[in-house]
Short mmCIF file of C-alpha atoms in Angstrom, two decimals:
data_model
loop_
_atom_site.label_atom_id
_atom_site.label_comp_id
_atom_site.label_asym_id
_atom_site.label_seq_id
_atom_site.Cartn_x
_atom_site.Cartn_y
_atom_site.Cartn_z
CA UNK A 225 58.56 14.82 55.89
CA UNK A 226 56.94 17.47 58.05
CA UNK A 227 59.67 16.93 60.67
CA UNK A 228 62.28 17.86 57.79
CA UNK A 229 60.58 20.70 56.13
CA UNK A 230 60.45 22.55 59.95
CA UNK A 231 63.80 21.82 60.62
CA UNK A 232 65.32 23.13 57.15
CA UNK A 233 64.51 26.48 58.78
CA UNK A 234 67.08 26.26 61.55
CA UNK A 235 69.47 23.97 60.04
CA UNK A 236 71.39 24.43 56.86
CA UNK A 237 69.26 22.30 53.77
CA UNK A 238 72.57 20.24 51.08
CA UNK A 239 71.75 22.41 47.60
CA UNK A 240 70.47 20.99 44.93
CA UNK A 241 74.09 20.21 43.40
CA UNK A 242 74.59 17.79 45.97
CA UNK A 243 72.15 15.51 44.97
CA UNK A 244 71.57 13.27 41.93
CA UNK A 245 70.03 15.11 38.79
CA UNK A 246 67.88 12.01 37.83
CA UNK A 247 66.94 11.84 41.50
CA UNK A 248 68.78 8.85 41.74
CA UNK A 249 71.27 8.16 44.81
CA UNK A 250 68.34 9.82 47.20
CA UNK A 251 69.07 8.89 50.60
CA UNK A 252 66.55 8.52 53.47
CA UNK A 253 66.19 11.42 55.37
CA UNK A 254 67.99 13.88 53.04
CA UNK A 255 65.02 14.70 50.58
CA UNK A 256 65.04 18.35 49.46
CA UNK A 257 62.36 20.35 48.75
CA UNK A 258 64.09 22.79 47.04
CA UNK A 259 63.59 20.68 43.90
CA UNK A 260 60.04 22.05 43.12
CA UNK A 261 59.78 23.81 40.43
CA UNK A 262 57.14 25.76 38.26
CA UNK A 263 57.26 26.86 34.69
CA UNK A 264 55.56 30.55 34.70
CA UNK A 265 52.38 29.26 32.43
CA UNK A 266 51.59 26.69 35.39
CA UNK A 267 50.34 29.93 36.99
CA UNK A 268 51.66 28.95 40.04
CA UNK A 269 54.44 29.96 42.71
CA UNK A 270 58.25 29.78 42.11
CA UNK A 271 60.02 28.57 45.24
CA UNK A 272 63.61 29.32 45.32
CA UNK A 273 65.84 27.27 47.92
CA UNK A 274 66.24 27.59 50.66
CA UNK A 275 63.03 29.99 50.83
CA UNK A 276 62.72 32.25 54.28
CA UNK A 277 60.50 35.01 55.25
CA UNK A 278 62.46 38.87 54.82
CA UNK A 279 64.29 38.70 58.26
CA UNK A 280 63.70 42.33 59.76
CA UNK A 281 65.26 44.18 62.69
CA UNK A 282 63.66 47.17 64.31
CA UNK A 283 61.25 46.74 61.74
CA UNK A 284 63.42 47.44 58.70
CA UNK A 285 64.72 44.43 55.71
CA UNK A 286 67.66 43.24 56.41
CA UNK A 287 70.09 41.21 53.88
CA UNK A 288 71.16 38.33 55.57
CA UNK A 289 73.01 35.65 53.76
CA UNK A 290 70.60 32.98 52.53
CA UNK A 291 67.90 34.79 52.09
CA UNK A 292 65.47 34.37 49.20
CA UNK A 293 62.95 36.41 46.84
CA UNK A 294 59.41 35.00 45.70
CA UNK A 295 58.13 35.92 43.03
CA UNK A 296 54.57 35.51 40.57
CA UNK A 297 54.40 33.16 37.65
CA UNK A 298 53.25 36.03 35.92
CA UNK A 299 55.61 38.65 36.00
CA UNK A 300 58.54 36.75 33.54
CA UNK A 301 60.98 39.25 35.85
CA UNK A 302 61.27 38.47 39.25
CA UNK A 303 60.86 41.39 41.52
CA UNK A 304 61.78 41.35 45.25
CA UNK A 305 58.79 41.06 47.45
CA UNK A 306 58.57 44.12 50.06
CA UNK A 307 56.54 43.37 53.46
CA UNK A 308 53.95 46.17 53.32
CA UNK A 309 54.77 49.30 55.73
CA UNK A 310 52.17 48.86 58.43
CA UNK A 311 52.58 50.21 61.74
CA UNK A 312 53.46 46.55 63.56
CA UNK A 313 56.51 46.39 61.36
CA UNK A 314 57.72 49.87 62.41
CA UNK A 315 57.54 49.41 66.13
CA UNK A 316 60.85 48.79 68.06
CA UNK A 317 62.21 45.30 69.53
CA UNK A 318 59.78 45.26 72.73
CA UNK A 319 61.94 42.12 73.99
CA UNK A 320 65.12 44.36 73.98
CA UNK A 321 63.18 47.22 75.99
CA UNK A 322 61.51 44.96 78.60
CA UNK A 323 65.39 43.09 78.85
CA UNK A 324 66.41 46.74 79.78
CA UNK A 325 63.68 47.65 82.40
CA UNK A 326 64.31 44.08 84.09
CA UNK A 327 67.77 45.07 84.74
CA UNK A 328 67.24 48.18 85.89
CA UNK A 329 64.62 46.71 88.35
CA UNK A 330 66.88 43.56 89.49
CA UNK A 331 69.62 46.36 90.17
CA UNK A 332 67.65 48.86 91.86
CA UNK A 333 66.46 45.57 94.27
CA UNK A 334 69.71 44.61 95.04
CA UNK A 335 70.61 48.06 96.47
CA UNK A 336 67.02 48.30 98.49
CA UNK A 337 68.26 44.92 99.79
CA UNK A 338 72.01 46.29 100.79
CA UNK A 339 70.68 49.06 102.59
CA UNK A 340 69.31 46.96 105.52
CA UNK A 341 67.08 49.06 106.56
CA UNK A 342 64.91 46.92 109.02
CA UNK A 343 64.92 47.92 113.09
CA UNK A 344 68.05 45.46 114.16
CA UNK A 345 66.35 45.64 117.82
CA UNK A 346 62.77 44.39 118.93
CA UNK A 347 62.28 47.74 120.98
CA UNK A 348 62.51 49.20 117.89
CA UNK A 349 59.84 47.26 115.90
CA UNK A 350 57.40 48.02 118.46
CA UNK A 351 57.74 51.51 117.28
CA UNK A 352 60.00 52.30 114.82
CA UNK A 353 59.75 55.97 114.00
CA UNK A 354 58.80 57.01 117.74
CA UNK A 355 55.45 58.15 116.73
CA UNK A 356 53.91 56.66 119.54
CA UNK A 357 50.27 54.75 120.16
CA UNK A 358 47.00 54.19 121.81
CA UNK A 359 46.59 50.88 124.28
CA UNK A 360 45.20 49.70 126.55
CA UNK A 361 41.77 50.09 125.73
CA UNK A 362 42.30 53.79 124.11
CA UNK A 363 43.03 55.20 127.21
CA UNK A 364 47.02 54.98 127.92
CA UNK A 365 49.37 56.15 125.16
CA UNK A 366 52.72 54.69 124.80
CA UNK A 367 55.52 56.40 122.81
CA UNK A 368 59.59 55.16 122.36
CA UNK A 369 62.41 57.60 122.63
CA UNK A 370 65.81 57.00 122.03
CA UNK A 371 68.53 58.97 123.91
CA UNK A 372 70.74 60.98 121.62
CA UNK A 373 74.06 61.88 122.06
CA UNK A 374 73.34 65.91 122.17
CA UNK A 375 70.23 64.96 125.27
CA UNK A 376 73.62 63.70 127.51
CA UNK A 377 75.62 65.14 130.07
CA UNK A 378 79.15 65.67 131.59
CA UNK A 379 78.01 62.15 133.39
CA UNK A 380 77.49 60.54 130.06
CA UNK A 381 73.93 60.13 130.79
CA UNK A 382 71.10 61.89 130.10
CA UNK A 383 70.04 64.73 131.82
CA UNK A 384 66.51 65.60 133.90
CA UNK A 385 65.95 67.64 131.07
CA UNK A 386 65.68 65.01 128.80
CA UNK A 387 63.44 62.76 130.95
CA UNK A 388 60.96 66.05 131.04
CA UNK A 389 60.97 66.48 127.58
CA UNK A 390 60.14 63.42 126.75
CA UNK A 391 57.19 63.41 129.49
CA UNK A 392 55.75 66.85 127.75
CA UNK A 393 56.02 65.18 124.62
CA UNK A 394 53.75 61.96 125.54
CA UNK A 395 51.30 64.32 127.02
CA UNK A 396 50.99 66.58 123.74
CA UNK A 397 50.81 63.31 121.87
CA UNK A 398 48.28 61.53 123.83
CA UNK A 399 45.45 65.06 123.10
CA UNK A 400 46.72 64.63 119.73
CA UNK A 401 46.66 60.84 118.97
CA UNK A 402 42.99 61.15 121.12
CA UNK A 403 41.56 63.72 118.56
CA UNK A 404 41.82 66.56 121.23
CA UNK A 405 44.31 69.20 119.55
CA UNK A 406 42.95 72.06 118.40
CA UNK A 407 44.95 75.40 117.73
CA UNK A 408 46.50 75.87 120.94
CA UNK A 409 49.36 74.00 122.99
CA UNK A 410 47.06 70.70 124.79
CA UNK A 411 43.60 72.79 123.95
CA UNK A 412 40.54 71.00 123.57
CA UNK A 413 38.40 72.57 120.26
CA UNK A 414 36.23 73.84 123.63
CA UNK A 415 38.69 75.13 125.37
CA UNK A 416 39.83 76.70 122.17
CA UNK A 417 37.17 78.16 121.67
CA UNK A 418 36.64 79.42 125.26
CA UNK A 419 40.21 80.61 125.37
CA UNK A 420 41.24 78.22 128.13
CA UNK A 421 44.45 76.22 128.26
CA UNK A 422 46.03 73.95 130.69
CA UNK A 423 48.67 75.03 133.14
CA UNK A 424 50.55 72.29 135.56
CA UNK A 425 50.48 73.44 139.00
CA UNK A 426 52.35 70.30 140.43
CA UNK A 427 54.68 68.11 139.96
CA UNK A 428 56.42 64.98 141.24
CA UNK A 429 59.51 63.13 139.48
CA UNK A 430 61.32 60.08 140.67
CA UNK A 431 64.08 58.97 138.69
CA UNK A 432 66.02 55.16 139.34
CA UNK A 433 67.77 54.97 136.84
CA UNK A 434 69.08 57.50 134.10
CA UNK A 435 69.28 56.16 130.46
CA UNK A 436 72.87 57.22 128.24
CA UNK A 437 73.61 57.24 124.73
CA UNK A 438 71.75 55.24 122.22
CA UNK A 439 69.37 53.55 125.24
CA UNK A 440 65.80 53.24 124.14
CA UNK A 441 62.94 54.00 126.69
CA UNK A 442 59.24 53.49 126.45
CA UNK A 443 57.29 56.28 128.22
CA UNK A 444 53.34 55.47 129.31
CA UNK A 445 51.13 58.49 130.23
CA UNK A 446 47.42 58.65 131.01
CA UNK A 447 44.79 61.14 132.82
CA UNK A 448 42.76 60.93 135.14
CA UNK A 449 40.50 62.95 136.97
CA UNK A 450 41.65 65.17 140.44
CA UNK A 451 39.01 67.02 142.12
CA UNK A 452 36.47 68.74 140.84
CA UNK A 453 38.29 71.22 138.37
CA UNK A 454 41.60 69.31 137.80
CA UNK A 455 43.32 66.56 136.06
CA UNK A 456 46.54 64.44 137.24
CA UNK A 457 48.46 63.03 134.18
CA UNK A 458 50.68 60.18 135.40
CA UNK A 459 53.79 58.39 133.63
CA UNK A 460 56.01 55.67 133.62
CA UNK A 461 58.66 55.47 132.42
CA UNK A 462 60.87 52.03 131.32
CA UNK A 463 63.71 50.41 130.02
CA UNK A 464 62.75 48.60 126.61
CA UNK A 465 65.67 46.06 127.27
CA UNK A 466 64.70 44.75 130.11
CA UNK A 467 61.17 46.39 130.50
CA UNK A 468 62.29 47.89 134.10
CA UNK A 469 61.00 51.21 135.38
CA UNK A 470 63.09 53.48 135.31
CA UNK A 471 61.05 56.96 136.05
CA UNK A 472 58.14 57.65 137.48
CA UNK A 473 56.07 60.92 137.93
CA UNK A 474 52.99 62.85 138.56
CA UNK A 475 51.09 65.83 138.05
CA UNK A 476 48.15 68.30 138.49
CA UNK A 477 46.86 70.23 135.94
CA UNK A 478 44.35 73.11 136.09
CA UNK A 479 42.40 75.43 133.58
CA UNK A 480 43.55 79.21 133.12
CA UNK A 481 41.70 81.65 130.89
CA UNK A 482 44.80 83.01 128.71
CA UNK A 483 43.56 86.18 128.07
CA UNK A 484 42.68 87.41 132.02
CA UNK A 485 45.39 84.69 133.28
CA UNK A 486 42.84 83.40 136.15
CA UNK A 487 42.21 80.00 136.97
CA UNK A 488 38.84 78.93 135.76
CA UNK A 489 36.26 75.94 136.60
CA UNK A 490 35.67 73.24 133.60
CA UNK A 491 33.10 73.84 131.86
CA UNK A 492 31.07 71.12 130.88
CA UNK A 493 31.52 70.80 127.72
CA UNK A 494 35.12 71.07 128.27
CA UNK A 495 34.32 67.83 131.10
CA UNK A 496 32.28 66.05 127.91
CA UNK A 497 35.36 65.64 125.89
CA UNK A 498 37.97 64.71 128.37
CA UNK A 499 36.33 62.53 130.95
CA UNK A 500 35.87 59.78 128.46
CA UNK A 501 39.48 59.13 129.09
CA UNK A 502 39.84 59.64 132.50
CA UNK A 503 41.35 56.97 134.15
CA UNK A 504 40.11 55.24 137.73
CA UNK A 505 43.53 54.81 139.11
CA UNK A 506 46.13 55.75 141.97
CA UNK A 507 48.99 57.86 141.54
CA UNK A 508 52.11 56.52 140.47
CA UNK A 509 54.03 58.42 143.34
CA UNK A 510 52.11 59.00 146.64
CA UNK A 511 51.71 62.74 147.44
CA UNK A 512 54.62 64.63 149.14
CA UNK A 513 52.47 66.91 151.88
CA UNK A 514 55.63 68.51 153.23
CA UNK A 515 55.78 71.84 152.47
CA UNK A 516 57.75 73.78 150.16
CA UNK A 517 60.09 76.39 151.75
CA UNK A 518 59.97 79.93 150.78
CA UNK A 519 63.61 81.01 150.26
CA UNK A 520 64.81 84.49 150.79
CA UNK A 521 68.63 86.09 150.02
CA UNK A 522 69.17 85.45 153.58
CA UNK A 523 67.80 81.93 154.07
CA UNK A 524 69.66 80.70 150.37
CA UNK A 525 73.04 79.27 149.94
CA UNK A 526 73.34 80.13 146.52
CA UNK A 527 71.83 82.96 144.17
CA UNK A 528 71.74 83.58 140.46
CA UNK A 529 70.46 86.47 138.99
CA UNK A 530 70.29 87.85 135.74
CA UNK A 531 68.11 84.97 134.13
CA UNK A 532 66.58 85.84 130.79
CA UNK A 533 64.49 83.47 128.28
CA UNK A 534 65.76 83.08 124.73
CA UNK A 535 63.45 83.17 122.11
CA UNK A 536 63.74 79.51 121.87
CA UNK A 537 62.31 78.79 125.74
CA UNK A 538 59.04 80.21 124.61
CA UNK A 539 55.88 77.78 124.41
CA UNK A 540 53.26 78.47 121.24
CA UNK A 541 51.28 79.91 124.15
CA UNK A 542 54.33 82.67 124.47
CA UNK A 543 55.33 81.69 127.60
CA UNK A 544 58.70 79.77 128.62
CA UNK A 545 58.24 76.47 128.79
CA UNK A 546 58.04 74.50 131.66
CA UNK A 547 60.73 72.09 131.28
CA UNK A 548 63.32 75.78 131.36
CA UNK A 549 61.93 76.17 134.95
CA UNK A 550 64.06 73.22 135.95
CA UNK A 551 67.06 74.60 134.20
CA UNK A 552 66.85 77.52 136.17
CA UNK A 553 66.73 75.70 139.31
CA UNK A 554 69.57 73.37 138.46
CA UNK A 555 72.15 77.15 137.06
CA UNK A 556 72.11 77.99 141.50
CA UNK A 557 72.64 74.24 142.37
CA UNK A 558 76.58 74.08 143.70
CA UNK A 559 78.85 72.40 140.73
CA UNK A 560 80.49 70.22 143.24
CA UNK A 561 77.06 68.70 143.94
CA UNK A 562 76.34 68.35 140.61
CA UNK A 563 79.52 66.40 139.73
CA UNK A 564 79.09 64.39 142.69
CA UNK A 565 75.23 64.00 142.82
CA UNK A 566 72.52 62.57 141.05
CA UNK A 567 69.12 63.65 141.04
CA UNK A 568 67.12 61.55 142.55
CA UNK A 569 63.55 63.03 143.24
CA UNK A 570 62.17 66.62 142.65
CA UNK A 571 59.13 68.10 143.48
CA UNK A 572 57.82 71.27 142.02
CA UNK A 573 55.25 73.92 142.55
CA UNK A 574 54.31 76.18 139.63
CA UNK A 575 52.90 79.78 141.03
CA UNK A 576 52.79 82.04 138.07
CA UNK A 577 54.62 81.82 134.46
CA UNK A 578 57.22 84.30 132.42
CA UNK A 579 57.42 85.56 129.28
CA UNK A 580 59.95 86.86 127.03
CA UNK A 581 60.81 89.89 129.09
CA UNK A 582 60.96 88.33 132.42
CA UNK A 583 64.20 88.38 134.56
CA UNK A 584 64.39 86.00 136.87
CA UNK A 585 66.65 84.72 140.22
CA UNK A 586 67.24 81.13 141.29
CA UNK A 587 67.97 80.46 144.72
CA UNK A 588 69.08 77.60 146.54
CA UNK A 589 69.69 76.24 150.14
CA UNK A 590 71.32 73.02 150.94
CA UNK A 591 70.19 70.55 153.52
CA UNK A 592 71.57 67.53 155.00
CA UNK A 593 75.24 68.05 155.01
CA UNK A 594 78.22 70.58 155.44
CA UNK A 595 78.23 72.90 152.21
CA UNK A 596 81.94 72.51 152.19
CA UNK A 597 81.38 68.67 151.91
CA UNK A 598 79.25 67.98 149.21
CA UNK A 599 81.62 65.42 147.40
CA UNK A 600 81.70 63.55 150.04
CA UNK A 601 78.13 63.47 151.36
CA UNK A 602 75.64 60.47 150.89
CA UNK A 603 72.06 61.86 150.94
CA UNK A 604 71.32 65.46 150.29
CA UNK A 605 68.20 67.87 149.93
CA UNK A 606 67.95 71.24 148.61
CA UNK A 607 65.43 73.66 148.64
CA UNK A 608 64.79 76.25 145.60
CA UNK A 609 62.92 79.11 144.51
CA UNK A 610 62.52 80.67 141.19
CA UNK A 611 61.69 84.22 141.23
CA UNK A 612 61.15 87.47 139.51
CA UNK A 613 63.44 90.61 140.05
CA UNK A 614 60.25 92.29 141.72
CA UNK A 615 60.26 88.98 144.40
CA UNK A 616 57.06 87.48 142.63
CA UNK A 617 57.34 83.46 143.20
CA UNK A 618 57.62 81.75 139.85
CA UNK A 619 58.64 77.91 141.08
CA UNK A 620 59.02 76.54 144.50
CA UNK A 621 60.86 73.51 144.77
CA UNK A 622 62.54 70.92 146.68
CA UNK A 623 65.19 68.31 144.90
CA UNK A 624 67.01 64.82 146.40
CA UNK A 625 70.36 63.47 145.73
CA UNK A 626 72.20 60.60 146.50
CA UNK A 627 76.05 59.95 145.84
CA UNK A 628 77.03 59.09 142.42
CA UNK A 629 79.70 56.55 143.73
CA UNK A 630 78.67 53.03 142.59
CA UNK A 631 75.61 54.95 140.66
CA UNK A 632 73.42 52.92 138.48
CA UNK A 633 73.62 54.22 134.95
CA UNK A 634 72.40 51.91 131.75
CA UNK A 635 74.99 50.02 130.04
CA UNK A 636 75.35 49.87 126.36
CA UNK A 637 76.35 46.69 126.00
CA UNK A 638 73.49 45.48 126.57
CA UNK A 639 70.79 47.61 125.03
#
């Protein structure tokens, strides 16, 4: 009987008509209890059949076919019964709101998914935005790079340029992941405070290999103490395919007072916050002693004058930047050696820096092989100088090239 009377909700109940007035011709399992009845004096409910509670939607009465009225014994008119206005009754379907926001969500997942936005390479899940970090015990900081298609040359790989930009960059990263950086370009908050800043007086390059477009390479710097008032910053330089190195270089850095531009000692304090990270450790490139030829109109092969800095070669320190010097170098290089040649090794000697005003000369003298010859000599050596209009020495340098025939440059395919 219970089973029956919570069914006749969902399923339709035979009227009264149906069945037998005299309640004969009952049949098992078809009893109605639509037959009760109650005369109004019995004080008690009238049931009508088929009785359901007031459907609503969105919290209004809605006339669905079926439905029923109760009314009291005591009121001889039956009056419909109204569900009393309370704030449950006028809130809106929840169900059809939460249906809505699960869509929206399932939707919204399904295009995060299509966008495939996970690193398709494990060089790039080491570091995915190129941000760069500490290892090694905090004292070597590593940093990815991948070669765009604006860093390459007419070769279709990238350019020394590119592999000294991405060496500055690992240096300024390594103060700044160490804590170092104060307002200033590499300044210490003592230095900063003492107005000193770093200048490079020396450096040493060897390149093996040159990456090309869309090659990933993972550059490793660290410092380490030379002399008593200087500081060599090494790097290596490798190929995150096949973890080969690829570059290698070297350098000496010393303190200058920016506002009287002389070289100063370290001050202690200064010495307190670096030599924590000072590394015991050989350089990556043993030390070229040869010396660096002064160059003069009549000693060079090839001059360019009329060298100016754009407002873009400027450092935050307002001086050009030291990655321009090599520009410079490379506009009185002959073309024929640089379509023939690769740079192979360069060594560099900063004497004094340039600003915004500066005009400058590059000269060059070739070495090794008939200047009329170039594209068809193997080894070559050239010697440079980077100078003021007024003949004060900016750069001294000496470069080495080898033939590009059977070159080694990166392949794609592979990366």
């Amino acid at each position: 009987m219970v089973a029956t009377s919570a069914t006749s909700s969902f399923f339709h109940v035979p009227s009264s008509s149906s069945l037998d007035t005299n309640g004969k011709g009952n049949r098992v399992g078809s009893t109605n209890f639509a037959g009760l009845n109650s005369t109004p004096s019995s004080g008690r409910m009238k049931v009508k059949p088929n009785a359901q509670a007031p459907p609503k939607i969105n919290g209004k009465k809605a006339n669905l076919p079926g439905s029923v009225e109760i009314s009291k014994a005591d009121n001889e008119t039956s009056q419909p019964a109204h569900a009393p206005r309370t704030f449950i009754n006028q809130l809106p379907d929840w169900s059809m709101l939460l249906a809505a926001i699960t869509t929206i969500f399932l939707a919204a997942e399904k295009q995060w998914m299509m966008l495939d936005w996970k690193p398709r390479r494990s060089d790039m899940i080491m570091d995915p935005f190129g941000l760069g970090r500490i290892v090694q015990d905090g004292l070597v900081f590593r940093q990815n790079f991948s070669i765009r298609s604006y860093e390459i040359g007419a070769d279709r790989s990238a350019s020394i340029e590119t592999v000294m930009n991405h060496l500055q960059e690992t240096a300024l990263n390594h103060v700044k992941s160490a804590g170092l950086l104060e307002n200033g370009f590499g300044s210490t908050p003592e230095m900063f405070k003492k107005n000193l800043i770093w200048v490079v007086a020396r450096m040493q390059v060897v390149v093996d290999k040159y990456p090309t477009w869309g090659d990933v390479v993972e550059v490793d710097t660290w410092v380490s103490q030379s002399g008593k008032n200087g500081m060599r910053r090494d790097w290596l330089v490798r190929d995150c395919n096949t973890g080969e190195i690829v570059t290698r270089a070297s350098s000496l850095w010393v303190m200058m007072n920016k506002l009287t531009r002389r070289l100063s000692k370290i001050p202690e304090e200064v010495r307190g916050e670096i030599e924590p990270y000072f590394v015991n450790s050989d350089p990556v490139i043993a030390e070229d002693s040869r010396k660096l030829t002064k160059l003069d109109d009549k000693t060079a092969d090839y001059v360019r004058s009329g060298l100016t800095p754009r407002w873009s070669d400027l450092d935050v320190n307002q001086h050009v930047n030291n990655v321009k010097y090599i520009g410079w170098i490379l506009e009185s290089t002959p073309a024929g050696m640089l379509e023939s040649q690769k740079l192979k090794s360069m060594t560099l000697e900063y004497r004094r820096g340039c600003g915004r005003d500066s005009v400058l000369q590059s000269l060059t003298a070739v070495s090794g092989c008939d200047v009329g010859n170039l594209g068809t000599a193997g080894e070559v050596e050239c010697q440079h100088l980077l100078r003021l209009q007024d003949g004060a020495e900016v750069v001294r340098g000496r470069t080495e090239w080898s033939s590009k025939t059977g070159a080694t440059t990166w392949d794609t395919t592979t990366s």
